[in-house]
Structure formats: structure tokens, C-alpha cells
PDB file of C-alpha atoms in Angstrom:
ATOM      1  CA  VAL A   1     122.508 101.297 117.633  1.00  0.00           C
ATOM      2  CA  HIS A   2     121.895 103.247 114.409  1.00  0.00           C
ATOM      3  CA  ALA A   3     118.197 102.287 114.357  1.00  0.00           C
ATOM      4  CA  LEU A   4     117.760 103.284 118.010  1.00  0.00           C
ATOM      5  CA  GLU A   5     119.414 106.666 117.355  1.00  0.00           C
ATOM      6  CA  GLN A   6     117.267 107.259 114.267  1.00  0.00           C
ATOM      7  CA  THR A   7     114.012 106.422 116.047  1.00  0.00           C
ATOM      8  CA  SER A   8     114.881 108.550 119.068  1.00  0.00           C
ATOM      9  CA  ARG A   9     115.935 111.604 117.014  1.00  0.00           C
ATOM     10  CA  MET A  10     113.221 111.723 114.359  1.00  0.00           C
ATOM     11  CA  PRO A  11     109.585 112.582 115.128  1.00  0.00           C
ATOM     12  CA  ALA A  12     107.176 109.639 114.904  1.00  0.00           C
ATOM     13  CA  HIS A  13     105.128 111.219 112.084  1.00  0.00           C
ATOM     14  CA  VAL A  14     108.259 111.380 109.883  1.00  0.00           C
ATOM     15  CA  LEU A  15     109.081 107.734 110.603  1.00  0.00           C
ATOM     16  CA  ILE A  16     105.458 106.781 109.842  1.00  0.00           C
ATOM     17  CA  GLN A  17     105.732 108.564 106.462  1.00  0.00           C
ATOM     18  CA  HIS A  18     108.912 106.577 105.747  1.00  0.00           C
ATOM     19  CA  GLY A  19     107.092 103.349 106.645  1.00  0.00           C
ATOM     20  CA  THR A  20     109.388 102.444 109.544  1.00  0.00           C
ATOM     21  CA  CYS A  21     106.989 103.290 112.397  1.00  0.00           C
ATOM     22  CA  VAL A  22     103.383 102.344 113.157  1.00  0.00           C
ATOM     23  CA  GLY A  23     101.223 103.704 115.939  1.00  0.00           C
ATOM     24  CA  PRO A  24      99.202 104.080 117.958  1.00  0.00           C
ATOM     25  CA  LEU A  25      98.429 100.380 118.309  1.00  0.00           C
ATOM     26  CA  THR A  26      96.263  98.892 121.070  1.00  0.00           C
ATOM     27  CA  VAL A  27      97.901  95.979 122.889  1.00  0.00           C
ATOM     28  CA  GLU A  28      96.467  92.594 123.905  1.00  0.00           C
ATOM     29  CA  SER A  29      98.207  89.469 125.155  1.00  0.00           C
ATOM     30  CA  GLY A  30      99.174  87.101 122.364  1.00  0.00           C
ATOM     31  CA  LYS A  31      99.169  83.299 122.189  1.00  0.00           C
ATOM     32  CA  ALA A  32     102.667  82.773 123.559  1.00  0.00           C
ATOM     33  CA  GLY A  33     103.803  84.124 126.914  1.00  0.00           C
ATOM     34  CA  ASN A  34     106.094  86.727 125.404  1.00  0.00           C
ATOM     35  CA  GLU A  35     103.845  87.639 122.474  1.00  0.00           C
ATOM     36  CA  LEU A  36     101.808  90.833 122.134  1.00  0.00           C
ATOM     37  CA  LYS A  37      98.965  91.331 119.660  1.00  0.00           C
ATOM     38  CA  MET A  38      98.779  94.950 118.498  1.00  0.00           C
ATOM     39  CA  THR A  39      95.814  96.316 116.572  1.00  0.00           C
ATOM     40  CA  THR A  40      94.617  99.516 114.986  1.00  0.00           C
ATOM     41  CA  PRO A  41      90.992 100.309 114.100  1.00  0.00           C
ATOM     42  CA  LEU A  42      92.218 101.174 110.602  1.00  0.00           C
ATOM     43  CA  MET A  43      94.521  99.242 108.327  1.00  0.00           C
ATOM     44  CA  LEU A  44      98.282  99.467 108.702  1.00  0.00           C
ATOM     45  CA  PRO A  45      99.657 102.309 106.556  1.00  0.00           C
ATOM     46  CA  GLN A  46     100.068 101.460 102.892  1.00  0.00           C
ATOM     47  CA  GLY A  47     103.709 101.164 101.953  1.00  0.00           C
ATOM     48  CA  HIS A  48     104.909 100.287 105.447  1.00  0.00           C
ATOM     49  CA  ALA A  49     108.347  98.668 105.426  1.00  0.00           C
ATOM     50  CA  PHE A  50     107.634  95.931 107.981  1.00  0.00           C
ATOM     51  CA  SER A  51     107.968  92.235 107.193  1.00  0.00           C
ATOM     52  CA  LYS A  52     107.682  89.068 109.207  1.00  0.00           C
ATOM     53  CA  GLY A  53     110.905  88.371 111.065  1.00  0.00           C
ATOM     54  CA  ASP A  54     111.970  92.021 111.362  1.00  0.00           C
ATOM     55  CA  TRP A  55     113.522  93.114 114.646  1.00  0.00           C
ATOM     56  CA  VAL A  56     111.438  95.948 116.142  1.00  0.00           C
ATOM     57  CA  PHE A  57     111.274  98.393 119.044  1.00  0.00           C
ATOM     58  CA  VAL A  58     107.953  98.483 120.942  1.00  0.00           C
ATOM     59  CA  THR A  59     107.507 101.697 122.955  1.00  0.00           C
ATOM     60  CA  PHE A  60     104.923 102.494 125.634  1.00  0.00           C
ATOM     61  CA  PRO A  61     103.040 104.813 125.551  1.00  0.00           C
ATOM     62  CA  ALA A  62     102.377 105.322 121.829  1.00  0.00           C
ATOM     63  CA  ASP A  63     103.383 108.986 122.021  1.00  0.00           C
ATOM     64  CA  GLY A  64     106.478 108.219 124.096  1.00  0.00           C
ATOM     65  CA  ALA A  65     110.046 108.586 122.913  1.00  0.00           C
ATOM     66  CA  VAL A  66     112.003 105.476 121.976  1.00  0.00           C
ATOM     67  CA  VAL A  67     114.585 104.946 124.733  1.00  0.00           C
ATOM     68  CA  ASP A  68     117.381 102.481 125.389  1.00  0.00           C
ATOM     69  CA  VAL A  69     116.003  99.045 126.127  1.00  0.00           C
ATOM     70  CA  GLY A  70     116.251  98.496 129.866  1.00  0.00           C
ATOM     71  CA  ASN A  71     115.902 102.196 130.715  1.00  0.00           C
ATOM     72  CA  THR A  72     113.041 102.197 133.233  1.00  0.00           C
ATOM     73  CA  THR A  73     113.514 105.685 134.698  1.00  0.00           C
ATOM     74  CA  GLY A  74     111.731 107.838 132.117  1.00  0.00           C
ATOM     75  CA  PRO A  75     108.120 108.378 131.118  1.00  0.00           C
ATOM     76  CA  SER A  76     108.391 105.860 128.270  1.00  0.00           C
ATOM     77  CA  LEU A  77     109.633 102.284 128.069  1.00  0.00           C
ATOM     78  CA  THR A  78     111.003 100.432 125.029  1.00  0.00           C
ATOM     79  CA  TYR A  79     111.245  96.681 124.435  1.00  0.00           C
ATOM     80  CA  GLU A  80     112.906  94.797 121.588  1.00  0.00           C
ATOM     81  CA  GLY A  81     111.168  91.995 119.766  1.00  0.00           C
ATOM     82  CA  GLU A  82     110.614  90.053 116.570  1.00  0.00           C
ATOM     83  CA  LEU A  83     107.650  90.755 114.335  1.00  0.00           C
ATOM     84  CA  SER A  84     106.053  87.306 114.229  1.00  0.00           C
ATOM     85  CA  GLY A  85     103.112  88.021 111.925  1.00  0.00           C
ATOM     86  CA  PHE A  86     100.361  90.285 110.644  1.00  0.00           C
ATOM     87  CA  LEU A  87      96.681  90.206 111.546  1.00  0.00           C
ATOM     88  CA  ASP A  88      93.869  90.103 108.966  1.00  0.00           C
ATOM     89  CA  ARG A  89      93.183  93.051 106.605  1.00  0.00           C
ATOM     90  CA  PRO A  90      96.170  93.868 107.830  1.00  0.00           C
ATOM     91  CA  SER A  91      94.917  95.689 110.888  1.00  0.00           C
ATOM     92  CA  GLY A  92      97.798  94.907 113.186  1.00  0.00           C
ATOM     93  CA  MET A  93     100.714  92.674 114.024  1.00  0.00           C
ATOM     94  CA  THR A  94     102.040  90.245 116.588  1.00  0.00           C
ATOM     95  CA  VAL A  95     105.443  90.725 118.185  1.00  0.00           C
ATOM     96  CA  LYS A  96     107.438  88.321 120.344  1.00  0.00           C
ATOM     97  CA  ILE A  97     109.122  90.460 122.990  1.00  0.00           C
ATOM     98  CA  ALA A  98     112.698  89.475 123.833  1.00  0.00           C
ATOM     99  CA  GLY A  99     113.555  88.934 127.481  1.00  0.00           C
ATOM    100  CA  ALA A 100     110.057  89.419 128.903  1.00  0.00           C
ATOM    101  CA  ASN A 101     107.388  86.972 130.026  1.00  0.00           C
ATOM    102  CA  ARG A 102     103.598  87.126 130.317  1.00  0.00           C
ATOM    103  CA  ASP A 103     103.774  88.371 133.933  1.00  0.00           C
ATOM    104  CA  VAL A 104     105.687  91.470 132.809  1.00  0.00           C
ATOM    105  CA  LEU A 105     103.709  92.075 129.612  1.00  0.00           C
ATOM    106  CA  VAL A 106     100.167  91.568 130.958  1.00  0.00           C
ATOM    107  CA  LYS A 107     100.181  95.080 132.461  1.00  0.00           C
ATOM    108  CA  TYR A 108     100.281  96.566 128.941  1.00  0.00           C
ATOM    109  CA  SER A 109      97.004  94.945 127.851  1.00  0.00           C
ATOM    110  CA  GLY A 110      94.631  97.726 126.760  1.00  0.00           C
ATOM    111  CA  GLN A 111      97.416 100.327 126.514  1.00  0.00           C
ATOM    112  CA  THR A 112      98.728 101.867 123.316  1.00  0.00           C
ATOM    113  CA  CYS A 113     102.215 101.572 121.866  1.00  0.00           C
ATOM    114  CA  ARG A 114     104.204 102.421 118.806  1.00  0.00           C
ATOM    115  CA  VAL A 115     106.345  99.969 116.835  1.00  0.00           C
ATOM    116  CA  ASP A 116     109.551 101.034 115.076  1.00  0.00           C
ATOM    117  CA  ARG A 117     111.482  98.852 112.661  1.00  0.00           C
ATOM    118  CA  ALA A 118     114.973  98.209 113.992  1.00  0.00           C
ATOM    119  CA  ALA A 119     116.459  95.743 111.515  1.00  0.00           C
ATOM    120  CA  ASN A 120     115.461  93.823 108.443  1.00  0.00           C
ATOM    121  CA  ARG A 121     115.650  90.047 108.796  1.00  0.00           C
ATOM    122  CA  VAL A 122     117.398  89.526 105.442  1.00  0.00           C
ATOM    123  CA  THR A 123     120.033  92.156 106.249  1.00  0.00           C
ATOM    124  CA  PHE A 124     120.524  90.635 109.688  1.00  0.00           C
ATOM    125  CA  PHE A 125     121.070  87.135 108.281  1.00  0.00           C
ATOM    126  CA  ARG A 126     123.480  88.477 105.665  1.00  0.00           C
ATOM    127  CA  GLN A 127     125.490  90.064 108.472  1.00  0.00           C
ATOM    128  CA  VAL A 128     125.437  86.833 110.477  1.00  0.00           C
ATOM    129  CA  ASP A 129     126.535  84.836 107.419  1.00  0.00           C
ATOM    130  CA  ALA A 130     129.357  87.310 106.785  1.00  0.00           C
ATOM    131  CA  LEU A 131     130.449  87.001 110.406  1.00  0.00           C
ATOM    132  CA  LYS A 132     130.347  83.193 110.207  1.00  0.00           C
ATOM    133  CA  ASN A 133     132.368  83.328 107.003  1.00  0.00           C
ATOM    134  CA  PHE A 134     134.863  85.698 108.599  1.00  0.00           C
ATOM    135  CA  CYS A 135     135.215  83.517 111.687  1.00  0.00           C
ATOM    136  CA  SER A 136     135.392  80.283 109.701  1.00  0.00           C
ATOM    137  CA  ASP A 137     138.618  78.347 110.088  1.00  0.00           C
ATOM    138  CA  SER A 138     138.473  76.901 106.580  1.00  0.00           C
ATOM    139  CA  GLY A 139     140.972  78.095 104.031  1.00  0.00           C
ATOM    140  CA  LYS A 140     138.179  78.432 101.455  1.00  0.00           C
ATOM    141  CA  SER A 141     137.022  81.818 102.740  1.00  0.00           C
ATOM    142  CA  GLU A 142     137.798  84.790 100.500  1.00  0.00           C
ATOM    143  CA  VAL A 143     138.383  86.882 103.616  1.00  0.00           C
ATOM    144  CA  GLY A 144     140.476  84.297 105.431  1.00  0.00           C
ATOM    145  CA  TRP A 145     143.494  86.573 105.206  1.00  0.00           C
ATOM    146  CA  ILE A 146     141.644  89.189 107.309  1.00  0.00           C
ATOM    147  CA  ARG A 147     140.917  86.575 109.967  1.00  0.00           C
ATOM    148  CA  ARG A 148     144.597  85.597 110.085  1.00  0.00           C
ATOM    149  CA  ILE A 149     145.665  89.252 110.490  1.00  0.00           C
ATOM    150  CA  VAL A 150     143.174  89.832 113.316  1.00  0.00           C
ATOM    151  CA  LEU A 151     144.242  86.656 115.111  1.00  0.00           C
ATOM    152  CA  ALA A 152     147.926  87.488 114.623  1.00  0.00           C
ATOM    153  CA  SER A 153     147.420  90.933 116.151  1.00  0.00           C
ATOM    154  CA  ASP A 154     145.646  89.347 119.147  1.00  0.00           C
ATOM    155  CA  GLU A 155     148.597  87.010 119.642  1.00  0.00           C
ATOM    156  CA  GLY A 156     151.048  89.894 119.507  1.00  0.00           C
ATOM    157  CA  GLY A 157     152.468  88.759 116.170  1.00  0.00           C
TER     158      GLY A 157
END
């Protein structure tokens, strides 16, 4: 939610300067059904903060505002996806769009979009590991006492 709020409140040129936004990118269909290949005639900005595996927002058109995923009523449309790789030089990237297939995405071929970084893969996996550790039933967890308190409060104890 924080990333969506940040990208919707800050102008794109500020996010581009911070390295968390790239655009405009021209879209083509990728290899997989839910993959989009996005290119720029120039190289991606030096110092961009994107890395393979990052969770990203893809917004159409490139000058559109980032909106809640699933909001189809406004002038712009935002999808979520995983950055699956970079193209040569690097002049672009490929993104696997979550919850969309080729039939939905083919209409964007030839259009421009912007890509905003939503979450870093390493940070995401650290959060997942922490959640797994928290939810673990083993007594070895350093935070096991928190789990017991939460479960006790759910049971009314």
C-alpha cells in the first residue's frame, strides 16, 4: 500500500530521479502469455533501483497516474507484475503481469507505459521469512512468545 500511495502522490519525474520509475516504455508481447517486453530507444536511466524479481506497477498510458490495481473506471490503468529480466544494453525490461493473460495484454502492444518499483525482492522474502518464523509452531523461534499471545487472545484467553 505504501508503494502505491508514494507512486500516486509523487510526480513521475521525481520518481524517475529517485530511480524508482521508468518511462515512457513501448510495449510488445513477451515470450510467455502474461509477459510484456518494454523498450526505450535510449538506455534505462543510470542509477535506476530496479532488479530482477522486483514487484512493479505497470501503468497505461505512460503519462497516466498510478491507480489501484483493478480500477478500470479512470483514464489510466495499473497492473502489478514481477520484473523478470532486462533487455540488452539495457534498453528495456520484461515484466510478468499478475492475473492477466495474453488475450488481455495484446491490446497494449505498441502503446507506452511507465513502470514503478513496488517492492524489492530481498525485502519481500525477508518479510515472508519473518512471517513464517512468527507462524512456526516450533519452540525454537525467538518470537514464539508473541505467537502464543496472539493465539491466546484469539481463543479468548
